[in-house]
């Protein structure tokens, strides 16, 4: 086991900052402890590793295990937003000014692991979260290795990039993933995504939405916009203008904040206006029955 203590020089809301990395409440690679700790298992450049950290209100105390332990501890401040600059966002109206006030402690962190963000983003393409999270749980539990350290037996390190190409067709089917997303993930294994995270849309089946969802998490891009998202344009429109808008309307509303558009979106997701629920929700499909 390796350890590290780090004192963030600014207010930090840990769950607001790292929560987007958890893929559903049953994510085998990301767990919230009852004591307020965060547990994360991932393949690093040095191999698999587990990182856990918690705050006493001032100090972030981190512990890590496995070949990737040292890398995870060195990267921990960036994961918690050390390279982020919230002051780069200058509010231009009272609505955004109030969002900034309510979102104090929210940082845009980065994992520096592009593949770990890309696979779940592809799984989440054009489906409800429950469907994608179910597939992620199945594949990680089936093909991930047990996370190093004193972790629950169910905690797993997701497979490294090369291993995803070897998952047989029937296992994708059992996970609930149809051939289109399976082929997109397999095809992506041929690109060095860690070095070319700004070229992800060159991959067949990877569009602007998937690239945005990946870059938000992997490189902490404060400006990328989730064009094509089912919910976000509505939230942005209702919060900033009081009306629901489409992608074009969202981009127009965010244009004055170019360079910080993702930061606005993150704050809107947590503190913005919620639309009234009308009609049935999107259906959770199950390709395992086909």
Short mmCIF file of C-alpha atoms in Angstrom, two decimals:
data_model
loop_
_atom_site.label_atom_id
_atom_site.label_comp_id
_atom_site.label_asym_id
_atom_site.label_seq_id
_atom_site.Cartn_x
_atom_site.Cartn_y
_atom_site.Cartn_z
CA UNK A 1 0.00 0.00 0.00
CA UNK A 2 1.11 3.55 -0.80
CA UNK A 3 -0.28 6.71 0.77
CA UNK A 4 -0.47 10.42 0.09
CA UNK A 5 -1.97 13.43 1.85
CA UNK A 6 -2.98 16.46 -0.18
CA UNK A 7 -4.51 19.76 0.90
CA UNK A 8 -6.61 21.45 -1.81
CA UNK A 9 -6.04 25.23 -1.70
CA UNK A 10 -9.69 25.96 -2.48
CA UNK A 11 -13.15 24.66 -1.48
CA UNK A 12 -13.76 21.15 -2.84
CA UNK A 13 -17.06 19.29 -3.15
CA UNK A 14 -15.75 15.79 -3.75
CA UNK A 15 -18.95 14.09 -4.89
CA UNK A 16 -19.92 16.96 -7.17
CA UNK A 17 -16.47 16.76 -8.75
CA UNK A 18 -16.04 13.00 -9.17
CA UNK A 19 -19.63 11.74 -9.34
CA UNK A 20 -19.80 11.71 -13.14
CA UNK A 21 -17.19 8.93 -13.19
CA UNK A 22 -19.53 6.44 -11.50
CA UNK A 23 -21.57 4.47 -14.04
CA UNK A 24 -24.63 3.69 -11.99
CA UNK A 25 -24.96 2.68 -8.35
CA UNK A 26 -23.67 -0.84 -9.05
CA UNK A 27 -20.51 0.19 -10.91
CA UNK A 28 -17.88 -2.49 -10.04
CA UNK A 29 -15.04 -0.01 -10.63
CA UNK A 30 -16.31 2.98 -8.63
CA UNK A 31 -17.74 2.76 -5.12
CA UNK A 32 -18.76 5.22 -2.42
CA UNK A 33 -17.83 4.02 1.07
CA UNK A 34 -20.14 4.47 4.04
CA UNK A 35 -17.42 6.53 5.73
CA UNK A 36 -17.46 9.12 2.95
CA UNK A 37 -14.54 7.58 1.05
CA UNK A 38 -14.36 7.16 -2.71
CA UNK A 39 -12.97 3.94 -4.23
CA UNK A 40 -11.84 3.72 -7.85
CA UNK A 41 -10.24 0.84 -9.79
CA UNK A 42 -8.64 1.48 -13.17
CA UNK A 43 -5.89 0.40 -15.55
CA UNK A 44 -3.07 2.94 -15.39
CA UNK A 45 0.02 3.23 -17.63
CA UNK A 46 1.76 1.07 -15.00
CA UNK A 47 -0.95 -1.56 -14.72
CA UNK A 48 -4.07 -2.11 -12.61
CA UNK A 49 -4.57 -0.14 -9.43
CA UNK A 50 -7.08 0.84 -6.78
CA UNK A 51 -7.29 4.31 -5.28
CA UNK A 52 -9.33 5.37 -2.28
CA UNK A 53 -9.46 8.78 -0.66
CA UNK A 54 -11.48 10.72 1.85
CA UNK A 55 -11.45 14.18 3.37
CA UNK A 56 -11.44 15.29 7.00
CA UNK A 57 -12.57 18.72 5.87
CA UNK A 58 -9.06 19.95 5.18
CA UNK A 59 -6.76 17.10 4.14
CA UNK A 60 -7.46 14.58 1.38
CA UNK A 61 -5.93 11.29 2.50
CA UNK A 62 -5.29 8.83 -0.31
CA UNK A 63 -4.30 5.17 -0.27
CA UNK A 64 -3.56 2.98 -3.29
CA UNK A 65 -2.68 -0.62 -4.14
CA UNK A 66 -1.42 -2.56 -7.13
CA UNK A 67 1.14 -1.82 -9.87
CA UNK A 68 -0.66 1.44 -10.65
CA UNK A 69 -0.70 2.68 -7.05
CA UNK A 70 2.00 5.32 -7.37
CA UNK A 71 0.56 6.67 -10.62
CA UNK A 72 -2.91 6.97 -9.07
CA UNK A 73 -1.61 8.87 -6.04
CA UNK A 74 0.42 11.24 -8.19
CA UNK A 75 -2.61 11.84 -10.40
CA UNK A 76 -5.10 12.21 -7.51
CA UNK A 77 -4.99 16.05 -7.34
CA UNK A 78 -5.77 16.30 -11.06
CA UNK A 79 -8.63 13.84 -10.60
CA UNK A 80 -9.97 16.27 -7.99
CA UNK A 81 -9.57 19.33 -10.19
CA UNK A 82 -6.12 20.71 -9.35
CA UNK A 83 -5.56 21.78 -12.96
CA UNK A 84 -9.00 23.33 -13.29
CA UNK A 85 -9.57 27.12 -13.29
CA UNK A 86 -13.15 27.97 -12.26
CA UNK A 87 -12.26 31.68 -12.21
CA UNK A 88 -12.01 31.53 -16.00
CA UNK A 89 -15.83 31.64 -16.02
CA UNK A 90 -16.98 35.26 -15.71
CA UNK A 91 -20.76 35.45 -15.09
CA UNK A 92 -22.59 37.75 -17.48
CA UNK A 93 -26.02 37.60 -15.86
CA UNK A 94 -27.71 36.89 -12.54
CA UNK A 95 -28.70 33.34 -13.48
CA UNK A 96 -25.13 32.22 -14.10
CA UNK A 97 -23.92 34.22 -11.12
CA UNK A 98 -26.32 32.24 -8.90
CA UNK A 99 -25.20 28.95 -10.46
CA UNK A 100 -21.60 29.81 -9.64
CA UNK A 101 -22.54 30.63 -6.06
CA UNK A 102 -24.44 27.37 -5.56
CA UNK A 103 -21.76 25.28 -7.25
CA UNK A 104 -18.87 26.39 -5.04
CA UNK A 105 -16.52 23.45 -4.64
CA UNK A 106 -17.37 21.92 -8.03
CA UNK A 107 -14.18 21.32 -9.98
CA UNK A 108 -13.65 19.85 -13.43
CA UNK A 109 -11.22 17.03 -12.79
CA UNK A 110 -9.54 14.66 -15.20
CA UNK A 111 -8.64 10.96 -15.11
CA UNK A 112 -5.95 11.05 -17.83
CA UNK A 113 -7.31 7.66 -18.93
CA UNK A 114 -9.15 8.09 -22.23
CA UNK A 115 -10.06 4.45 -22.86
CA UNK A 116 -11.64 4.13 -19.43
CA UNK A 117 -13.98 6.98 -20.34
CA UNK A 118 -14.58 6.05 -23.99
CA UNK A 119 -16.01 2.55 -23.49
CA UNK A 120 -18.81 3.59 -21.11
CA UNK A 121 -19.59 6.57 -23.35
CA UNK A 122 -20.08 4.24 -26.33
CA UNK A 123 -22.26 1.95 -24.21
CA UNK A 124 -24.43 4.95 -23.35
CA UNK A 125 -25.03 6.01 -26.96
CA UNK A 126 -28.74 6.65 -27.63
CA UNK A 127 -30.00 4.54 -24.72
CA UNK A 128 -31.28 5.17 -21.22
CA UNK A 129 -28.69 5.05 -18.47
CA UNK A 130 -30.08 1.89 -16.88
CA UNK A 131 -29.47 -0.09 -20.07
CA UNK A 132 -25.88 1.11 -20.43
CA UNK A 133 -25.08 0.65 -16.73
CA UNK A 134 -26.40 -2.93 -16.85
CA UNK A 135 -24.06 -3.76 -19.74
CA UNK A 136 -21.09 -2.06 -18.06
CA UNK A 137 -21.66 -4.05 -14.85
CA UNK A 138 -21.89 -7.34 -16.71
CA UNK A 139 -18.80 -6.86 -18.88
CA UNK A 140 -16.59 -5.47 -16.13
CA UNK A 141 -17.58 -8.21 -13.67
CA UNK A 142 -17.10 -10.88 -16.34
CA UNK A 143 -13.82 -9.68 -17.86
CA UNK A 144 -12.29 -7.32 -15.33
CA UNK A 145 -9.78 -8.52 -12.78
CA UNK A 146 -10.25 -8.26 -9.04
CA UNK A 147 -9.22 -4.81 -7.84
CA UNK A 148 -6.00 -4.77 -5.77
CA UNK A 149 -6.24 -4.00 -2.08
CA UNK A 150 -8.78 -4.56 0.71
CA UNK A 151 -11.79 -4.07 -1.54
CA UNK A 152 -15.18 -5.84 -1.74
CA UNK A 153 -15.08 -9.07 -3.75
CA UNK A 154 -17.35 -7.48 -6.36
CA UNK A 155 -14.95 -4.60 -7.14
CA UNK A 156 -13.15 -5.00 -10.46
CA UNK A 157 -10.58 -3.22 -12.62
CA UNK A 158 -12.14 -2.81 -16.10
CA UNK A 159 -10.27 -4.69 -18.86
CA UNK A 160 -7.44 -2.85 -20.63
CA UNK A 161 -8.00 -1.63 -24.18
CA UNK A 162 -6.62 -4.71 -25.94
CA UNK A 163 -8.88 -7.11 -24.02
CA UNK A 164 -12.15 -5.53 -25.21
CA UNK A 165 -11.48 -6.76 -28.75
CA UNK A 166 -11.34 -10.35 -27.48
CA UNK A 167 -14.75 -10.41 -25.81
CA UNK A 168 -16.82 -12.95 -27.82
CA UNK A 169 -20.05 -11.99 -29.58
CA UNK A 170 -22.28 -14.01 -27.27
CA UNK A 171 -21.00 -12.18 -24.22
CA UNK A 172 -21.87 -8.83 -25.76
CA UNK A 173 -25.33 -10.24 -26.38
CA UNK A 174 -25.62 -11.42 -22.78
CA UNK A 175 -24.66 -7.94 -21.61
CA UNK A 176 -27.57 -6.47 -23.57
CA UNK A 177 -25.43 -4.69 -26.17
CA UNK A 178 -26.46 -4.83 -29.82
CA UNK A 179 -23.87 -5.35 -32.64
CA UNK A 180 -23.55 -1.65 -33.53
CA UNK A 181 -22.07 -0.58 -30.20
CA UNK A 182 -20.06 -3.80 -29.97
CA UNK A 183 -18.42 -3.07 -33.34
CA UNK A 184 -17.75 0.54 -32.33
CA UNK A 185 -15.85 -0.55 -29.22
CA UNK A 186 -13.95 -3.24 -31.08
CA UNK A 187 -13.00 -0.79 -33.82
CA UNK A 188 -11.82 1.75 -31.27
CA UNK A 189 -9.26 -0.71 -29.89
CA UNK A 190 -7.17 -0.10 -33.03
CA UNK A 191 -6.52 3.59 -32.19
CA UNK A 192 -4.09 4.89 -29.59
CA UNK A 193 -6.84 6.91 -27.91
CA UNK A 194 -4.61 8.03 -25.06
CA UNK A 195 -2.45 10.01 -27.50
CA UNK A 196 -5.21 11.03 -29.89
CA UNK A 197 -8.11 12.00 -27.66
CA UNK A 198 -8.83 14.98 -29.94
CA UNK A 199 -9.42 12.68 -32.93
CA UNK A 200 -12.02 10.32 -31.53
CA UNK A 201 -14.67 11.25 -34.10
CA UNK A 202 -12.45 9.65 -36.75
CA UNK A 203 -13.54 6.33 -35.27
CA UNK A 204 -16.55 4.75 -36.93
CA UNK A 205 -19.55 5.07 -34.65
CA UNK A 206 -18.04 7.83 -32.47
CA UNK A 207 -19.72 11.22 -32.88
CA UNK A 208 -19.60 14.56 -31.13
CA UNK A 209 -21.65 13.38 -28.15
CA UNK A 210 -19.42 10.38 -27.43
CA UNK A 211 -16.27 12.45 -27.89
CA UNK A 212 -17.62 15.09 -25.49
CA UNK A 213 -18.58 12.54 -22.84
CA UNK A 214 -15.08 11.08 -23.07
CA UNK A 215 -13.13 14.34 -23.02
CA UNK A 216 -15.14 15.71 -20.10
CA UNK A 217 -13.90 12.88 -17.93
CA UNK A 218 -10.50 12.03 -19.37
CA UNK A 219 -8.96 15.45 -20.02
CA UNK A 220 -11.25 17.75 -18.04
CA UNK A 221 -12.25 19.84 -21.06
CA UNK A 222 -14.15 22.86 -19.63
CA UNK A 223 -15.64 23.86 -22.99
CA UNK A 224 -16.79 20.72 -24.82
CA UNK A 225 -20.57 20.55 -25.35
CA UNK A 226 -22.72 17.39 -25.23
CA UNK A 227 -24.43 17.99 -28.59
CA UNK A 228 -27.00 15.27 -29.20
CA UNK A 229 -27.88 14.65 -25.56
CA UNK A 230 -31.52 13.85 -24.78
CA UNK A 231 -31.76 15.95 -21.60
CA UNK A 232 -29.05 18.62 -21.52
CA UNK A 233 -30.41 21.09 -24.11
CA UNK A 234 -33.71 21.19 -22.22
CA UNK A 235 -31.99 21.79 -18.90
CA UNK A 236 -29.77 24.52 -20.32
CA UNK A 237 -32.71 26.22 -22.04
CA UNK A 238 -35.01 26.12 -19.02
CA UNK A 239 -32.28 27.35 -16.68
CA UNK A 240 -30.74 30.11 -18.81
CA UNK A 241 -33.79 31.26 -20.78
CA UNK A 242 -36.88 29.76 -19.18
CA UNK A 243 -37.79 27.71 -22.27
CA UNK A 244 -36.86 24.28 -23.60
CA UNK A 245 -34.45 24.42 -26.55
CA UNK A 246 -32.78 22.05 -29.00
CA UNK A 247 -29.05 21.67 -29.69
CA UNK A 248 -28.88 24.82 -31.81
CA UNK A 249 -30.68 26.83 -29.14
CA UNK A 250 -28.35 25.45 -26.46
CA UNK A 251 -25.26 26.41 -28.46
CA UNK A 252 -26.64 29.91 -28.93
CA UNK A 253 -27.31 30.32 -25.21
CA UNK A 254 -23.83 29.05 -24.33
CA UNK A 255 -21.99 31.09 -26.96
CA UNK A 256 -21.24 34.01 -24.60
CA UNK A 257 -19.41 31.51 -22.38
CA UNK A 258 -17.21 30.01 -25.09
CA UNK A 259 -14.26 28.37 -23.40
CA UNK A 260 -16.34 27.47 -20.33
CA UNK A 261 -19.47 25.92 -21.81
CA UNK A 262 -19.02 22.52 -20.18
CA UNK A 263 -18.65 24.22 -16.81
CA UNK A 264 -22.04 25.89 -17.34
CA UNK A 265 -23.54 22.52 -18.29
CA UNK A 266 -22.11 20.83 -15.19
CA UNK A 267 -23.58 23.53 -12.96
CA UNK A 268 -26.94 23.37 -14.76
CA UNK A 269 -27.07 19.58 -14.31
CA UNK A 270 -26.65 19.97 -10.56
CA UNK A 271 -28.47 23.22 -9.82
CA UNK A 272 -30.55 24.10 -12.87
CA UNK A 273 -34.29 24.09 -13.53
CA UNK A 274 -35.84 20.65 -13.98
CA UNK A 275 -38.56 20.14 -16.60
CA UNK A 276 -41.96 18.78 -15.59
CA UNK A 277 -42.29 15.08 -16.33
CA UNK A 278 -44.88 14.36 -18.99
CA UNK A 279 -45.68 11.05 -20.60
CA UNK A 280 -43.82 7.77 -20.38
CA UNK A 281 -40.09 7.53 -19.86
CA UNK A 282 -37.80 6.06 -22.49
CA UNK A 283 -37.96 2.28 -22.52
CA UNK A 284 -35.09 0.17 -21.21
CA UNK A 285 -34.43 -2.24 -24.06
CA UNK A 286 -33.11 -5.75 -23.54
CA UNK A 287 -31.33 -7.25 -26.53
CA UNK A 288 -30.77 -10.43 -24.54
CA UNK A 289 -34.34 -11.42 -25.44
CA UNK A 290 -33.75 -11.07 -29.21
#
